[in-house]
Coordinates of N, CA and C in Angstrom, one line a residue:
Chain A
X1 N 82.6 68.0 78.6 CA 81.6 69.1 78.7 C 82.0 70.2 77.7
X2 N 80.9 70.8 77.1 CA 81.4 71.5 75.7 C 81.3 73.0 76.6
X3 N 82.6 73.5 76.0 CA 82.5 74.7 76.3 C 81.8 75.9 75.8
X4 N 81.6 75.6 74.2 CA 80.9 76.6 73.7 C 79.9 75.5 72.9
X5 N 78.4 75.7 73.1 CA 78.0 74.9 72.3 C 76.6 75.6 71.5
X6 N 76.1 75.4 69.9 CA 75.5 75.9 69.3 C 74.4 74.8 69.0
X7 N 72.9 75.1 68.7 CA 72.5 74.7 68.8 C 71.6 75.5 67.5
X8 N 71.1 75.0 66.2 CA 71.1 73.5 65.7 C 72.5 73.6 64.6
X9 N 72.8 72.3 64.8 CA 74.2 72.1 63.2 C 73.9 72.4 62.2
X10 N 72.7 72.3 61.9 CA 72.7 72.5 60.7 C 70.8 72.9 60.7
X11 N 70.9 73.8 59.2 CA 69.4 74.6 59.4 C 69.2 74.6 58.2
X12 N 68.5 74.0 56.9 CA 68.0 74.5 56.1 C 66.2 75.0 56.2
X13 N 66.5 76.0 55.3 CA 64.6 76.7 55.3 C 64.8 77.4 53.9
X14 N 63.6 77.9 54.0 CA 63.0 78.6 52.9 C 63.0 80.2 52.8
X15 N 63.7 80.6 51.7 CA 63.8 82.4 51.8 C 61.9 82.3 52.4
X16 N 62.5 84.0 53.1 CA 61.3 84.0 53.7 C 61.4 84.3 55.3
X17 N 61.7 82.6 55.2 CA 61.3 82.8 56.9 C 62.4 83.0 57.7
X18 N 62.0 82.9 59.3 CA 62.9 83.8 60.1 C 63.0 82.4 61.2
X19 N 64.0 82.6 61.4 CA 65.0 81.6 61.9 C 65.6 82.2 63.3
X20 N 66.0 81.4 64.3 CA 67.1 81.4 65.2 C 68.4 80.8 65.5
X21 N 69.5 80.8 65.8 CA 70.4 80.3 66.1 C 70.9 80.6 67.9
X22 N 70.8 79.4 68.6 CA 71.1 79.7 69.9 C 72.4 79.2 69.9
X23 N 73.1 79.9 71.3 CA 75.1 79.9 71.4 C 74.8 79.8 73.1
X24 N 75.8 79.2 73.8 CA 75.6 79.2 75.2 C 77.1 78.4 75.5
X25 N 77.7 79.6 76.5 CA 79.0 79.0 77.4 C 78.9 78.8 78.1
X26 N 79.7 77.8 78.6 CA 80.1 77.3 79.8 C 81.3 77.7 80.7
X27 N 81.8 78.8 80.5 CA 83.5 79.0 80.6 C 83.3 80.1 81.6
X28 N 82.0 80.6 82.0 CA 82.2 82.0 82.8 C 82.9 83.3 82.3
X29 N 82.8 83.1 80.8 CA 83.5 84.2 79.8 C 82.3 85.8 80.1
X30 N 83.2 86.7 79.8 CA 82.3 87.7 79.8 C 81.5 88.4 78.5
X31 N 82.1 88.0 77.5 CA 82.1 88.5 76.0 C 82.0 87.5 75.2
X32 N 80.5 87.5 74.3 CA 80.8 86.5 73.0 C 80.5 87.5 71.8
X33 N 80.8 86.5 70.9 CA 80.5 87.3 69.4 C 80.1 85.9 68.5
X34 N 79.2 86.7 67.4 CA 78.7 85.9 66.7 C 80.1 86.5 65.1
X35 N 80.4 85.4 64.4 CA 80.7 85.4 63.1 C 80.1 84.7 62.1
X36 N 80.5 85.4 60.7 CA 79.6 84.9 59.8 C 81.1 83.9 58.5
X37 N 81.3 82.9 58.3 CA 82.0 82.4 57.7 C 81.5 81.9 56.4
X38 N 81.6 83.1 55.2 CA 81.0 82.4 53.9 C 81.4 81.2 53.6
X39 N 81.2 81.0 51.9 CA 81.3 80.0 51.3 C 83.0 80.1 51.0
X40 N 83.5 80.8 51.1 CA 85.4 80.9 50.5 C 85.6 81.0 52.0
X41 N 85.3 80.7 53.1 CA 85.7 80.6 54.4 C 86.7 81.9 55.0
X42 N 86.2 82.7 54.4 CA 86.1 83.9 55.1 C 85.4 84.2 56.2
X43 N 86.1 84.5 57.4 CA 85.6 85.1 58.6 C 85.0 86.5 59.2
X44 N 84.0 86.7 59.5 CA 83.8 88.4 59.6 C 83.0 88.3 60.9
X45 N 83.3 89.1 61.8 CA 82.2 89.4 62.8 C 81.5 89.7 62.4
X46 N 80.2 89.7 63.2 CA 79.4 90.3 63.0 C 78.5 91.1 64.2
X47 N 78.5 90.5 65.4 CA 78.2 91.2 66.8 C 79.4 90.6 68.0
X48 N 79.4 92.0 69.1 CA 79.8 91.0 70.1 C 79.0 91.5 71.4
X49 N 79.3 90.9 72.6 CA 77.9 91.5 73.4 C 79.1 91.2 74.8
X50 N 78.8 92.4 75.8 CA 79.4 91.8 76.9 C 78.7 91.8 78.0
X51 N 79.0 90.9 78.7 CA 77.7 90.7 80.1 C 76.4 91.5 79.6
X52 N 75.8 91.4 78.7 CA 74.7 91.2 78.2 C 74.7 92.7 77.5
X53 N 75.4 93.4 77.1 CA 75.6 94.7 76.3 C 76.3 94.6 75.1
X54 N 75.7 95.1 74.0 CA 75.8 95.4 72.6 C 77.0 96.1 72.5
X55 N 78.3 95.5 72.2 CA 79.1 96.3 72.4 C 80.3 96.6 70.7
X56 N 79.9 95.6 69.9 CA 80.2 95.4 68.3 C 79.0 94.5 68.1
X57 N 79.0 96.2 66.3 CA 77.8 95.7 66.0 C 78.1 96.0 64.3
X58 N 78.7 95.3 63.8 CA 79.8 95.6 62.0 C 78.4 95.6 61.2
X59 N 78.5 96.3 60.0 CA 77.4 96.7 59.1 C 76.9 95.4 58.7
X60 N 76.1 94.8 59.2 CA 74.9 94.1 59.4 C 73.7 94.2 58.7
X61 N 73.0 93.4 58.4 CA 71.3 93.9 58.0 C 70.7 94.1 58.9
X62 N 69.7 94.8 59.5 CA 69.3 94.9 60.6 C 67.9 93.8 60.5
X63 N 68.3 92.7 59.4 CA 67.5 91.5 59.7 C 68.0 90.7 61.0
X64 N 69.4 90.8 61.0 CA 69.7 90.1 62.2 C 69.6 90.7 63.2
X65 N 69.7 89.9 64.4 CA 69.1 90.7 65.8 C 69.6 89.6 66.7
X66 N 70.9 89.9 67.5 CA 71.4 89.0 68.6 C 70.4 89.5 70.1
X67 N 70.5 88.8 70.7 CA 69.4 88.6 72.0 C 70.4 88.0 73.3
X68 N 70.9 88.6 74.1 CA 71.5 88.2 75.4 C 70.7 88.0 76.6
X69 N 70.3 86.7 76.9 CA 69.3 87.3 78.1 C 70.3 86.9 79.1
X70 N 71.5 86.1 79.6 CA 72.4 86.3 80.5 C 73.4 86.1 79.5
X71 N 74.6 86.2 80.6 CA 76.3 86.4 79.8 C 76.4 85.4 79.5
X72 N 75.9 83.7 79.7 CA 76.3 82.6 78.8 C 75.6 82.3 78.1
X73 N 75.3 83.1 77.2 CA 74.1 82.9 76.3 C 73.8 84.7 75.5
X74 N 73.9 83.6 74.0 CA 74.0 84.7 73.3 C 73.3 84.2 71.6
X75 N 72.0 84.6 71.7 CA 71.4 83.9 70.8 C 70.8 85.2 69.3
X76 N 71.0 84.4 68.1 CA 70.7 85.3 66.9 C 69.8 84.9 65.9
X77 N 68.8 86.2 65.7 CA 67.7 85.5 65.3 C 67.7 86.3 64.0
X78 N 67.0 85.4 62.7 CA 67.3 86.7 61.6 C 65.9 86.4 60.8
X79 N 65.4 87.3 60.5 CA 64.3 88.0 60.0 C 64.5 87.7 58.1
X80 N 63.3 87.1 57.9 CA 63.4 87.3 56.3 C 64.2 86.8 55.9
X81 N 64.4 85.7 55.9 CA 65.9 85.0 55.2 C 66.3 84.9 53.8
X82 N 67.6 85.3 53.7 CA 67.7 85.5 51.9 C 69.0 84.6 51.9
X83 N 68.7 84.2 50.2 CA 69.7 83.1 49.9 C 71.0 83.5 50.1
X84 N 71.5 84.5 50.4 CA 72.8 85.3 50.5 C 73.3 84.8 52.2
X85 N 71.9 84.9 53.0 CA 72.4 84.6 54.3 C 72.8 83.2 54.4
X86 N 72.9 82.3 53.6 CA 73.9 80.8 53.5 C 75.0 80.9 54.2
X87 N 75.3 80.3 55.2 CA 76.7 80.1 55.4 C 76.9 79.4 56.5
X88 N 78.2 79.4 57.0 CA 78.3 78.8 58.3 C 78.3 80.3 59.4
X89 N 77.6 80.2 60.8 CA 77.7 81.1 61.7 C 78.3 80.1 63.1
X90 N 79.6 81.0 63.5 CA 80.0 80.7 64.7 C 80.2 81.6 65.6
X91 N 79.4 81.1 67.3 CA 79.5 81.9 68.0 C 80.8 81.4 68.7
X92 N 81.6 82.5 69.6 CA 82.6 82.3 70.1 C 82.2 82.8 71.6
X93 N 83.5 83.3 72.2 CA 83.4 83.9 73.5 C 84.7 83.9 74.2
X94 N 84.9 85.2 74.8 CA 85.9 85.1 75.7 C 85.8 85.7 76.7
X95 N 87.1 85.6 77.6 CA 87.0 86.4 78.9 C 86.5 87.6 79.5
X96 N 87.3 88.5 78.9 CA 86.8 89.9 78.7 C 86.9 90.9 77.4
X97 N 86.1 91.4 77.5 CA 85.9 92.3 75.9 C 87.4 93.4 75.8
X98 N 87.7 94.2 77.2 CA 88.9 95.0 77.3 C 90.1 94.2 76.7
X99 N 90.8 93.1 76.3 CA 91.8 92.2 76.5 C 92.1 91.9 75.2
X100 N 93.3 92.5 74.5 CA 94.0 92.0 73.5 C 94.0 90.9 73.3
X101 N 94.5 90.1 74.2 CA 94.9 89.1 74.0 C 94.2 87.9 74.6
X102 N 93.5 88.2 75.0 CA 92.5 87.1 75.5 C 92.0 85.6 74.2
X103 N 92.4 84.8 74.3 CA 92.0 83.7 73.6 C 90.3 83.3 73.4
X104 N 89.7 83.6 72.0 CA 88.8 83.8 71.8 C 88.4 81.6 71.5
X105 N 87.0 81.0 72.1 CA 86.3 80.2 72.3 C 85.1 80.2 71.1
X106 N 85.7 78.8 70.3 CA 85.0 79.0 69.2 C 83.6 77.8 69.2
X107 N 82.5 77.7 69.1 CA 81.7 76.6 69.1 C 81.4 75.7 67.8
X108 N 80.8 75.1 67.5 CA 81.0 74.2 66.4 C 80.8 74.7 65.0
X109 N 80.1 75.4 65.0 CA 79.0 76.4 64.0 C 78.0 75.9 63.8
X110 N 76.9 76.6 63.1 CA 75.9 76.1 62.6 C 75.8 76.6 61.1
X111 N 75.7 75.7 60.2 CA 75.6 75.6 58.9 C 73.7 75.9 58.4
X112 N 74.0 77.3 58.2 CA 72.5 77.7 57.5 C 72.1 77.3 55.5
X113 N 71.7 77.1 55.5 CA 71.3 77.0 53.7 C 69.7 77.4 53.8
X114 N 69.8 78.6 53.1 CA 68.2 78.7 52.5 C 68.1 78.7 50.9
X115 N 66.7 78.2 51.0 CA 66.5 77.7 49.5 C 66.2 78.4 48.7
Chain B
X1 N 93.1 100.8 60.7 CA 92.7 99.1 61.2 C 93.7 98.1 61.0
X2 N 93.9 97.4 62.2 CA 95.1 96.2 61.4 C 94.3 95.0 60.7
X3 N 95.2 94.9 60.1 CA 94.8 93.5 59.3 C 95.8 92.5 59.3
X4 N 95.4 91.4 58.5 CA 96.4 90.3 57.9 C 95.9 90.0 56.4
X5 N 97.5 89.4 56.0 CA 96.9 88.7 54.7 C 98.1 87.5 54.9
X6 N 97.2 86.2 54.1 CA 97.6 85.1 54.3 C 98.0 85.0 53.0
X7 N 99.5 84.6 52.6 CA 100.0 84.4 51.4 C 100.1 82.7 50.9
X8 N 99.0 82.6 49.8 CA 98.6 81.2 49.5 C 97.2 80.7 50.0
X9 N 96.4 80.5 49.3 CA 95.1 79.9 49.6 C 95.3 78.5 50.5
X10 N 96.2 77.5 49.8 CA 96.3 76.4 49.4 C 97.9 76.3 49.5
X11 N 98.0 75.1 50.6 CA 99.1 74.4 50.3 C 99.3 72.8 50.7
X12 N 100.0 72.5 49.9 CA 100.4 70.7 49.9 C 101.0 70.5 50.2
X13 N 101.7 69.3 51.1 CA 102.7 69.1 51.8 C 102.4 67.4 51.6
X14 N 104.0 67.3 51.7 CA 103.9 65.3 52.0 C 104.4 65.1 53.5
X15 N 103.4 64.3 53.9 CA 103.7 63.7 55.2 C 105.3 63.4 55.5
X16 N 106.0 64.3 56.6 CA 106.6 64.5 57.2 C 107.4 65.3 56.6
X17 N 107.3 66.0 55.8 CA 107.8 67.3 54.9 C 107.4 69.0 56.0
X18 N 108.1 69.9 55.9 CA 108.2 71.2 56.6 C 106.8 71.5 56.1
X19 N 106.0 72.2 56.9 CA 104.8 72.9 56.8 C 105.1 74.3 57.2
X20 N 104.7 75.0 56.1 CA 105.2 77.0 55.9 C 103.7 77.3 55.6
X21 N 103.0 78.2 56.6 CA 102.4 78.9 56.5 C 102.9 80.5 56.5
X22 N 102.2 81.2 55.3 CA 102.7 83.1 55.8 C 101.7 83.8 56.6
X23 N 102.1 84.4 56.9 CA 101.2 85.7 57.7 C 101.8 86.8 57.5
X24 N 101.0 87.8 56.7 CA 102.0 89.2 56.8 C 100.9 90.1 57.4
X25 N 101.2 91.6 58.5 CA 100.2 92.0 59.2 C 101.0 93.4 58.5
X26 N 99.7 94.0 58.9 CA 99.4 95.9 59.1 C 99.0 96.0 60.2
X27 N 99.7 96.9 60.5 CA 99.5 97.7 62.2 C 100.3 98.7 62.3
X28 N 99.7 100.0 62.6 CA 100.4 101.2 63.0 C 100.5 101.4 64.6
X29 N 100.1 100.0 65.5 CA 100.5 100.3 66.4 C 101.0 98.7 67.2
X30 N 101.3 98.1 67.9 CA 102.3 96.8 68.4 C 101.0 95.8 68.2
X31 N 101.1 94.9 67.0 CA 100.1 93.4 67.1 C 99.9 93.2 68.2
X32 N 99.0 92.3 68.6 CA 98.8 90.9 68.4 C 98.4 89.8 68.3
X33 N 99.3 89.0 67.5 CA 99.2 87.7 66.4 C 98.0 86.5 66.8
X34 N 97.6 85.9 66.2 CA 97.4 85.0 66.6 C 96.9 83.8 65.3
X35 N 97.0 82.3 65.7 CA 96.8 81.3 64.5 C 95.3 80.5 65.3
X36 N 94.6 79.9 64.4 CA 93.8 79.2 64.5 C 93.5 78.3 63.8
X37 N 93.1 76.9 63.9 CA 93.0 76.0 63.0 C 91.9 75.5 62.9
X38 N 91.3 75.3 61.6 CA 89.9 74.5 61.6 C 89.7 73.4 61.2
X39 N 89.1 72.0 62.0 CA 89.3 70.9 61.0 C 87.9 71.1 60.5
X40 N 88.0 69.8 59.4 CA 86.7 69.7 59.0 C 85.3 69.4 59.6
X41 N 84.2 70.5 59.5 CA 83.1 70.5 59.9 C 83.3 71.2 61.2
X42 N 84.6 71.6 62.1 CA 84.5 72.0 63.1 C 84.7 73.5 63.4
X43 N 84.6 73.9 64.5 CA 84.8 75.4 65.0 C 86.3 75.5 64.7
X44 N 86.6 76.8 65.5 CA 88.0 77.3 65.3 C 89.0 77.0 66.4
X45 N 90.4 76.4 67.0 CA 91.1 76.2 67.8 C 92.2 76.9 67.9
X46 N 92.7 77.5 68.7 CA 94.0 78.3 69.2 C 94.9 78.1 68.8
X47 N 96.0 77.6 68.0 CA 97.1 76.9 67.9 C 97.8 77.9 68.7
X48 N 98.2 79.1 68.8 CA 99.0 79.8 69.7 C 99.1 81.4 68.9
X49 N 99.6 82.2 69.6 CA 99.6 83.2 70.0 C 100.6 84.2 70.0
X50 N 100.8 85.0 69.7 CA 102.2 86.0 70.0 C 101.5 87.4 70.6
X51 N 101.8 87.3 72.4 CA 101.6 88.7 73.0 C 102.8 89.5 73.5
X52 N 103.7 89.7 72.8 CA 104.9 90.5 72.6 C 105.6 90.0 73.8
X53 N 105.8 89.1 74.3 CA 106.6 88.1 75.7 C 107.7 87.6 74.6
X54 N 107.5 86.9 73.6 CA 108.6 86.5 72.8 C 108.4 86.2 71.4
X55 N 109.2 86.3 70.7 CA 109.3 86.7 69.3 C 108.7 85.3 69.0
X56 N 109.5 84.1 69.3 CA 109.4 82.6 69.1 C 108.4 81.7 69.9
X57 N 107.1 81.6 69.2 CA 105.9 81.1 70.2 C 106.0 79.8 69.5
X58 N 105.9 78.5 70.7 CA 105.2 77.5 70.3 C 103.9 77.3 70.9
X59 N 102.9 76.4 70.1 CA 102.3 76.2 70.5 C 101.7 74.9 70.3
X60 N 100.5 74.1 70.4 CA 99.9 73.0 70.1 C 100.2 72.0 68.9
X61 N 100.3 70.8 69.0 CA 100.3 70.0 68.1 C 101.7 70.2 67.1
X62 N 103.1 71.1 67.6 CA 104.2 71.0 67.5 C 104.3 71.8 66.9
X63 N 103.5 72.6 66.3 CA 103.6 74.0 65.2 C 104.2 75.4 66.2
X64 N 104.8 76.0 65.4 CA 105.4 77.8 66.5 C 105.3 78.3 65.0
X65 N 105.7 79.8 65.3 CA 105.3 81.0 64.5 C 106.5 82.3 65.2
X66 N 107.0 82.4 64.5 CA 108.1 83.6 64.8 C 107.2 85.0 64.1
X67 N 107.5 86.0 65.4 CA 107.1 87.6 64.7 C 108.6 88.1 64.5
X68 N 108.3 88.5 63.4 CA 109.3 89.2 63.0 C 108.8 90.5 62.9
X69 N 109.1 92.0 63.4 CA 109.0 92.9 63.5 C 109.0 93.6 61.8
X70 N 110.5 93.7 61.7 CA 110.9 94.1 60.4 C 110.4 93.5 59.1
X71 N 109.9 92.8 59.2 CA 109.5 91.9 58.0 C 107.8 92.0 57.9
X72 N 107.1 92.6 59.3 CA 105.9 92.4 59.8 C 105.4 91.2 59.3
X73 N 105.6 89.9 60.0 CA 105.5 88.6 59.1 C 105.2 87.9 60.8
X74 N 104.1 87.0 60.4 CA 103.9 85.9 61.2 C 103.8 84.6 60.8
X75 N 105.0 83.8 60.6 CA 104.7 82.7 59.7 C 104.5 81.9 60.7
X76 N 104.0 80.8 60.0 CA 103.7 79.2 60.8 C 104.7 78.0 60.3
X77 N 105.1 77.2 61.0 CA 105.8 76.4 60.5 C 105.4 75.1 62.0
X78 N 105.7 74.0 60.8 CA 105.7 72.6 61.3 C 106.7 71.8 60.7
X79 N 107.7 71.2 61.7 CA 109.0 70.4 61.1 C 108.5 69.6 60.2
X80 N 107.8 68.7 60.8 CA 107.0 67.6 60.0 C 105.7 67.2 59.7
X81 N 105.3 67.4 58.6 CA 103.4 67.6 58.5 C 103.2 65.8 59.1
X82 N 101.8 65.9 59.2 CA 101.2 64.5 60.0 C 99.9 64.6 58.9
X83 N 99.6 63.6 58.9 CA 98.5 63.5 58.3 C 97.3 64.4 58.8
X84 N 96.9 64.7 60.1 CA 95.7 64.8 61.2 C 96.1 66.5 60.8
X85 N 97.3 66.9 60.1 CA 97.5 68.2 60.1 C 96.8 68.9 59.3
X86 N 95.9 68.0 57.9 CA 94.9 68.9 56.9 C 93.9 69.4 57.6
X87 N 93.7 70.6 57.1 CA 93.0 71.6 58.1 C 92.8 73.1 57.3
X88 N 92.0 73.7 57.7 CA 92.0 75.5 57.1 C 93.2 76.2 57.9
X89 N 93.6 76.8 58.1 CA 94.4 77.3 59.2 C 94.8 79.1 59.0
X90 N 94.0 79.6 60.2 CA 93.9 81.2 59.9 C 94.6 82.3 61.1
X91 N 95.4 82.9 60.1 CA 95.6 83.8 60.8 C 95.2 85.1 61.2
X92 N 95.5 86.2 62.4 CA 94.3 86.5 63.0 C 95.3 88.0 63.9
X93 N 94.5 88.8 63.6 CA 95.3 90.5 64.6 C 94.0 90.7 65.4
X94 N 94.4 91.4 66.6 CA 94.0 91.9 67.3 C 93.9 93.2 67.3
X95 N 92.7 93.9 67.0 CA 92.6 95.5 66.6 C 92.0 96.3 68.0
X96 N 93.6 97.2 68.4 CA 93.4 97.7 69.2 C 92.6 99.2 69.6
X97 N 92.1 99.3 68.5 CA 90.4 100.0 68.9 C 89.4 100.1 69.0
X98 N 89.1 98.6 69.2 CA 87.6 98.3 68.9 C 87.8 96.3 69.4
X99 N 89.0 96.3 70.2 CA 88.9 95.3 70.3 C 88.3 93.7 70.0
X100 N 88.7 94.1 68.2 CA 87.9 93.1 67.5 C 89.1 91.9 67.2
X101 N 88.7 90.8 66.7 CA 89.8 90.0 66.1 C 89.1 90.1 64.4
X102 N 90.0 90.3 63.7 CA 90.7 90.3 62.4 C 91.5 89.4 61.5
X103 N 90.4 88.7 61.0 CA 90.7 87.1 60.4 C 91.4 87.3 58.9
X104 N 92.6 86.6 58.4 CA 93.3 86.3 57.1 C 91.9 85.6 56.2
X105 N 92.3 85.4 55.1 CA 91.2 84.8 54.3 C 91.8 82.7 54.5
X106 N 92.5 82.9 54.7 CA 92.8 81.1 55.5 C 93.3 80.7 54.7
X107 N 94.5 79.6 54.7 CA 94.9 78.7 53.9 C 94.6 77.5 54.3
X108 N 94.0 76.7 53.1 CA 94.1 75.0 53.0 C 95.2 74.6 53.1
X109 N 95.4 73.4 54.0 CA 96.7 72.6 54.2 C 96.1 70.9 53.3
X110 N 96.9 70.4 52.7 CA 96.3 69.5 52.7 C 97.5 68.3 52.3
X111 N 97.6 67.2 52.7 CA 98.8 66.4 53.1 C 98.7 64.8 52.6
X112 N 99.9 65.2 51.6 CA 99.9 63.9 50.5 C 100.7 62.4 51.7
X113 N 100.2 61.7 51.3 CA 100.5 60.7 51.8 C 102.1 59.9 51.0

């Protein structure tokens, strides 16, 4: 049973249009986050949300827009897609948002390319 | 803000040869550490951790990582590389004001036969 699972693998489209990416746990975690992993596999957050609150939100385009409608589930939708937004996006999740050390739950990613 | 930097993009190793990964961190206040590994096409996995319990963590798949205070260094080490070991492999702080995690730019491992 997957613990963190993303939903679709892979997404190409066309600058322009506006896209979703859905994320959903299974772990009863209280906190996920979306990251954005370029092409030189660089990692950067980008949101994180807890029990369904906006809680990190890193300089972003406000084309993206994550959507919590419960705590396992944490879906991002982006607006106007530009060839720059290419990359892989992985949502994670962990226990609690307060906790240094909490071991962060990574899901497969989803590999965007726009044309 | 703490950071890391991962010294070496890229490293090669021959099957059953020592695997050195570096980690060196910034922090004006107690890390911490942590490694992740990614295989190909997949998400990110835990390899293990340092929450100031002990200097010498092992963790999964036979790899540990010593914090060294004085050196502010978190290296990775594997006695003997395996083939299954080619992977990105990143290291990772824990920023204790914003409770974010703080990713190295990753090194390629990749393991001659």
């Amino acid at each position: 049973d997957t613990a963190v699972s993303q939903t679709p693998k892979y997404l190409v489209t066309q600058m322009g249009n506006d896209k979703s990416i859905k994320c959903e746990q299974n772990l009863g975690h209280d906190t996920m986050y979306w990251y954005k992993q370029d092409s030189k596999k660089f990692l950067k957050i980008m949101f994180s949300y807890n029990n369904k609150e906006l809680i990190i939100n890193e300089t972003v385009p406000n084309r993206f827009s994550p959507k919590s409608p419960d705590k396992a589930h944490l879906n991002l939708h982006i607006n106007s897609l530009e060839l720059g937004d290419s990359a892989v996006y992985f949502c994670a999740s962990s226990r609690r948002r307060d906790s240094l050390t909490d071991t962060q739950y990574f899901g497969p990613g989803t590999r965007l390319t726009v044309l | 803000a703490q950071s890391v930097t991962q010294l070496g993009s890229h490293v090669s190793v021959s099957e059953g040869a020592l695997v050195l990964l570096r980690c060196n961190y910034s922090s004006s206040v107690p890390p911490y550490l942590f490694w992740y590994v990614q295989y190909p096409n997949q998400g990110l996995q835990l390899l293990l951790k340092y929450t100031s319990a002990a200097t010498l963590v092992k963790g999964i798949n036979g790899f540990e990582a010593e914090f060294k205070k004085s050196e502010t260094s978190f290296h990775l080490t594997k006695p003997s590389a395996h083939m299954s070991d080619a992977a990105e492999y990143f290291c990772a702080v824990s920023d204790s004001n914003d409770y974010k995690l703080s990713f190295g730019a990753g090194t390629t491992v990749t393991v001659r036969a």
